[in-house]
Amino acid sequence: MSSNKKYWKSVEELENGSIVEALRNNEFVEAIPTEEFLGNNDAMSSSTSRRDFLKYVGFSTAAATLAACEGPVNKSIPYVLQPEQIIPGVADYYATSVFDGFDFANLLVKTREGRPIKIDNNTIEGAKFAANARIHASILSLYDNMRLKEPKIGGKTSTWSALDAQIKSSLVDAKANGGQVVLLTNTLASPSTEKLIGEFIALNPNAKHVVYDAVSSSEALDAFETVYGERALVDYDFSKAALIVSVGADFLGDWQGGAYDSGYTQGRVPKNGKMSRHIQLEANMTLSGAAADKRLAMSTANQKQALVHIYNVVTGSSVAVNLDAKFKSEVTKAAQQLKAAGSKGLLVSGIQDKNAQLLVLAVNQVLASEAFTTSGTRQIRKGSNEQVAQLVKDMKAGSVHTLIMSGVNPVYTLADSATFVEGLKKVKTSVSLTLKEDETALVSTIAAPVPHYLEAWGDLSLTKGTYSLTQPTIRPLFDTKQLQDVLMSLNGMSGAYYDYLKASSSAFVAGASWNKVLHDGVAVGVSQSLSGGSADYTAAANALAQSKAAAGFELVLYTKTGMGDGQQANNPWLQEFPDPITRVSWDNYVTVSNADAKQLSLSNEIVANGGLNGSYATITTADGVKLENVPVIVQPGQAVGTIGLALGYGRKAALKEEMQVGLNAYPLYKGFNDVQSVTFVKADGEHEFACVQGQKTLMGRGDIIKETTLEIFNSKDAKVWNQVPMVSLNHEEVAATSVDLWDSFDRSTGHHFNLSVDLNACTGCGACVIACHAENNVPVVGKSEVRRSRDMHWLRIDRYYSSEDTFEGDNERKENIAGLSDSLSTFNEMEKAGDNPQVSFQPVMCQHCNHAPCETVCPVAATSHSRQGQNHMAYNRCVGTRYCANNCPYKVRRFNWFLYNKNSEFDYHMNDDLGRMVLNPDVNVRSRGVMEKCSMCIQMTQATILNAKREGRVIVDGEFQTACSNACSNGAMKFGDVNDKESEVTKLSEDDRMYHLLEHVGTKPNVIYHVKVRNT
């Protein structure tokens, strides 16, 4: 049967029912400051009909009118000599690749009039890595006005020639006096750069190269190197796995670099009655845990025992384990299913322990897992914890003479950064090649500015056997030099790095020409599988089984989907991006289970203005490191006895004041171990969060999420698991979708656009949200305004929890209700948080209703419907009555309460000339008093139509795109023309799983959803 389970958005929704109910029916919860906009008392008391109208209708009409009167006049200056390659109004695209030591992808960069404005995915064959939310946002980091703009020596502005001379002098002095020269970098994955470093070390025998990853994968690297002799990571192919068991690995997040989601989702959409099954064991609620069919919330100590137990079952070993009895049955089932799956099974683990990673290799070897391959290994993590620790010891001992750092910020990211700074004082010459004058650059002898990757040349081998090029898409904005140019100078080489790169690339391009690789962005060669090695797996299992539980609370450190390792902390798009799980922006916080929160008297509550407040806590590690006043989020699904905290926040250097948010959790990252034993106590005070989850609700309506199980999906008719809501017509029940209040127009001619959203494929990653931001000039409003329910995101990803741990549990409880009193009490109980609820993500944007409620109430026809199915907004006609927002059942319209462009009150990218270079000239920048919302990227659809018309050809399926569908590498969003009967979106619109959001309202949306199927 279809799902009728009770969903709840947040814990606070359950604790403060009366306030939440009031907020559901009151979209704008604060008093409207009319006096501020209507002028002085004389104006307020005017008896003219126009003034009275403005006074009574609210401030927004007045605000829009006044803003229109004050509108700026901008004069354009034409080219005197127009560059041949630039055609005004026509976009150019450049293939490139990016790797910043943490994130990586193969990209197409859209430029307009010579400036990059948008990141797209490179979809050519061989370009396998898509952009995540952070990479989509990295275009804005190019135009960061806080970047380091020129070289500095001793904190004073200098020149590159002076800098070059001082480094060379230091190298000579180090060689003469026997001092160490250390090149400290992030993982480079660049064949040409590694070649340059090899030549540098050959010229300086006293030099060595140390690789430092701020968020380490060293234990997994050590294990793989022990077994296969290569320091690399496995590039798992999740599309080949029918059963996935993950022990503490958030592979849909940042585990081992991430980018596994597109392969994973290929098996998650039911085809021919089959889909993969996913079992997740973890402490924090993660994206992977949210997507899992079965999730066990357990501490890392129990995860280690579970991993040994799985190893025993699959390999037939008998290592003694000490697994908590409440988990043993489920873990045994998972292990038996994994063994039965054989080559279609896959085991992964995120436990930072070499022995744990060895067991993962052993189990996958025994299974002969097709998803586990030793060819095409990942080259994106190569850091060594031991080498970094030794470097700090050498610096403290005074044996390091010259330290050249690139792509690292150890003063911020090292747990014991004080010791590093102490050692840095004993280094005669320290050089920081950096994009910004960050924490490390401030205490270094020399701060050398490097270009953004969109201004630089480079090459990458992200996986063994592949080769991709990074090419500049704009001339350097500042006086910068990249690491490779510096190394060439130090090596005494003449010429430019471009020439060196082009010459060295011939060994990697698999016979392709330089121009072809530059055009395509990638070249794919052949990578041989590594011959099967082995290790003492039994000893590893015995050692892992001896692991002890944490004393006190177990702290699990992680990286948030928006912020990552903190490199882009000055990026307002990422700061305002709501976390997919907690839906909190502009903060990091400690997550705690409901049971532990009650025991410690920790709480969250929604207050009268719609904002979320929470307790503070103090975290203290075993060796006395203390983090005070950490905001608390009560997180359903958090394992009891564990707490979670995100890295990447709390930065101060080279950040605008508005972006200096959160607390630095790196001091707790002792020994590069993401699990620490801590004490955790409540502190005084109350924190104000910017959380969007309790805002813009669908006002208690049903038919929001539809889901079923694979068994019911395969055995029952669609009308059972995808019920159509019924209404009464002439005293007979008929399908709500068959009843109209208005006559429908003929939309069978021309184009008619639909957007399909598959809930099975959506992982909540948020790449679509940032892509929409970039394409449509969506403004950033800041923490205070987000808290007031005034965020401007055109696309939100709602996160829902179910009330029971499992889908079956919800249905069984509902069906066993007996009588009215039992019904009332049971449904009341079903609104309370389960300790480990199931999770669903649902992207919600303007539904572009064919019978749109907004259009019928707009007094000035600012919003209207097109023949192509898009709901238009004529911004210049909008007078800001907000009637359309009040009449929208989906709550997807956004109102410009203020002018966000060129306004010092909102000091983000739109407030400075450099930041505004990212704006898309095809989309208007909205002003105060104007309503806006998703346009289904009409500028993109019209450009596609015009290009095809100019070229005299028919548009092919897949050519029509929106920003969100273009960014979605998982296939969750598909866009196209339903009047093209062969198009993919037409087939999706006719699928049995298709339904409309709130279809009983009768709005006839052009956005379609697909029922979520769980393989429970």
mmCIF file of N, CA, C and O in Angstrom, residues 2 49 105 126 326 353-354 430 611 678 687 706 735 892 931 936 944 980:
data_model
loop_
_atom_site.group_PDB
_atom_site.id
_atom_site.type_symbol
_atom_site.label_atom_id
_atom_site.label_comp_id
_atom_site.label_asym_id
_atom_site.label_seq_id
_atom_site.Cartn_x
_atom_site.Cartn_y
_atom_site.Cartn_z
ATOM 1 N N SER A 2 0.271 2.372 -0.276
ATOM 2 C CA SER A 2 1.041 3.604 -0.344
ATOM 3 C C SER A 2 1.410 4.066 1.050
ATOM 4 O O SER A 2 0.801 3.677 2.034
ATOM 5 N N SER A 49 -5.698 59.625 -1.626
ATOM 6 C CA SER A 49 -6.075 58.232 -1.818
ATOM 7 C C SER A 49 -4.854 57.363 -2.104
ATOM 8 O O SER A 49 -4.767 56.229 -1.655
ATOM 9 N N ALA A 105 37.516 17.688 -9.750
ATOM 10 C CA ALA A 105 36.450 17.484 -10.737
ATOM 11 C C ALA A 105 36.965 17.843 -12.122
ATOM 12 O O ALA A 105 37.954 18.568 -12.285
ATOM 13 N N GLY A 126 35.345 9.948 -20.418
ATOM 14 C CA GLY A 126 36.617 9.991 -19.690
ATOM 15 C C GLY A 126 36.627 11.026 -18.589
ATOM 16 O O GLY A 126 37.464 10.966 -17.685
ATOM 17 N N LYS A 326 23.108 -5.763 21.366
ATOM 18 C CA LYS A 326 21.954 -5.230 20.646
ATOM 19 C C LYS A 326 22.216 -5.053 19.153
ATOM 20 O O LYS A 326 21.281 -4.866 18.370
ATOM 21 N N ASP A 353 42.010 3.667 11.035
ATOM 22 C CA ASP A 353 42.847 2.658 11.670
ATOM 23 C C ASP A 353 43.378 1.749 10.569
ATOM 24 O O ASP A 353 42.584 1.202 9.780
ATOM 25 N N LYS A 354 44.671 1.589 10.509
ATOM 26 C CA LYS A 354 45.266 0.781 9.450
ATOM 27 C C LYS A 354 44.745 -0.653 9.476
ATOM 28 O O LYS A 354 44.482 -1.250 8.427
ATOM 29 N N SER A 430 60.941 30.945 5.843
ATOM 30 C CA SER A 430 59.690 30.214 5.626
ATOM 31 C C SER A 430 58.891 30.936 4.548
ATOM 32 O O SER A 430 58.710 32.147 4.597
ATOM 33 N N GLY A 611 12.901 31.633 14.596
ATOM 34 C CA GLY A 611 14.299 31.235 14.669
ATOM 35 C C GLY A 611 14.502 30.041 15.579
ATOM 36 O O GLY A 611 13.681 29.748 16.450
ATOM 37 N N VAL A 678 36.259 12.353 24.848
ATOM 38 C CA VAL A 678 36.108 13.695 25.416
ATOM 39 C C VAL A 678 35.089 13.678 26.554
ATOM 40 O O VAL A 678 34.290 12.751 26.690
ATOM 41 N N HIS A 687 22.345 29.836 22.104
ATOM 42 C CA HIS A 687 22.858 30.201 20.785
ATOM 43 C C HIS A 687 21.716 30.403 19.798
ATOM 44 O O HIS A 687 20.719 29.674 19.821
ATOM 45 N N LYS A 706 6.109 10.572 -1.162
ATOM 46 C CA LYS A 706 5.483 9.278 -1.371
ATOM 47 C C LYS A 706 6.591 8.235 -1.438
ATOM 48 O O LYS A 706 7.580 8.435 -2.145
ATOM 49 N N ALA A 735 -10.638 11.024 -9.125
ATOM 50 C CA ALA A 735 -9.241 11.418 -8.935
ATOM 51 C C ALA A 735 -9.113 12.933 -8.955
ATOM 52 O O ALA A 735 -9.689 13.609 -9.825
ATOM 53 N N VAL A 892 7.624 28.779 -2.374
ATOM 54 C CA VAL A 892 8.874 28.826 -3.137
ATOM 55 C C VAL A 892 9.205 30.228 -3.645
ATOM 56 O O VAL A 892 10.201 30.415 -4.346
ATOM 57 N N MET A 931 9.436 40.554 -5.887
ATOM 58 C CA MET A 931 9.298 39.124 -5.647
ATOM 59 C C MET A 931 10.080 38.366 -6.718
ATOM 60 O O MET A 931 10.082 38.756 -7.886
ATOM 61 N N MET A 936 12.904 28.391 -13.966
ATOM 62 C CA MET A 936 13.230 27.210 -14.769
ATOM 63 C C MET A 936 14.289 27.592 -15.810
ATOM 64 O O MET A 936 14.291 27.101 -16.938
ATOM 65 N N THR A 944 19.100 27.932 -25.994
ATOM 66 C CA THR A 944 19.129 26.669 -26.731
ATOM 67 C C THR A 944 18.262 26.746 -27.981
ATOM 68 O O THR A 944 18.659 26.307 -29.070
ATOM 69 N N ASP A 980 8.125 16.556 -26.981
ATOM 70 C CA ASP A 980 8.968 15.622 -27.731
ATOM 71 C C ASP A 980 8.687 14.230 -27.171
ATOM 72 O O ASP A 980 9.166 13.880 -26.093
#
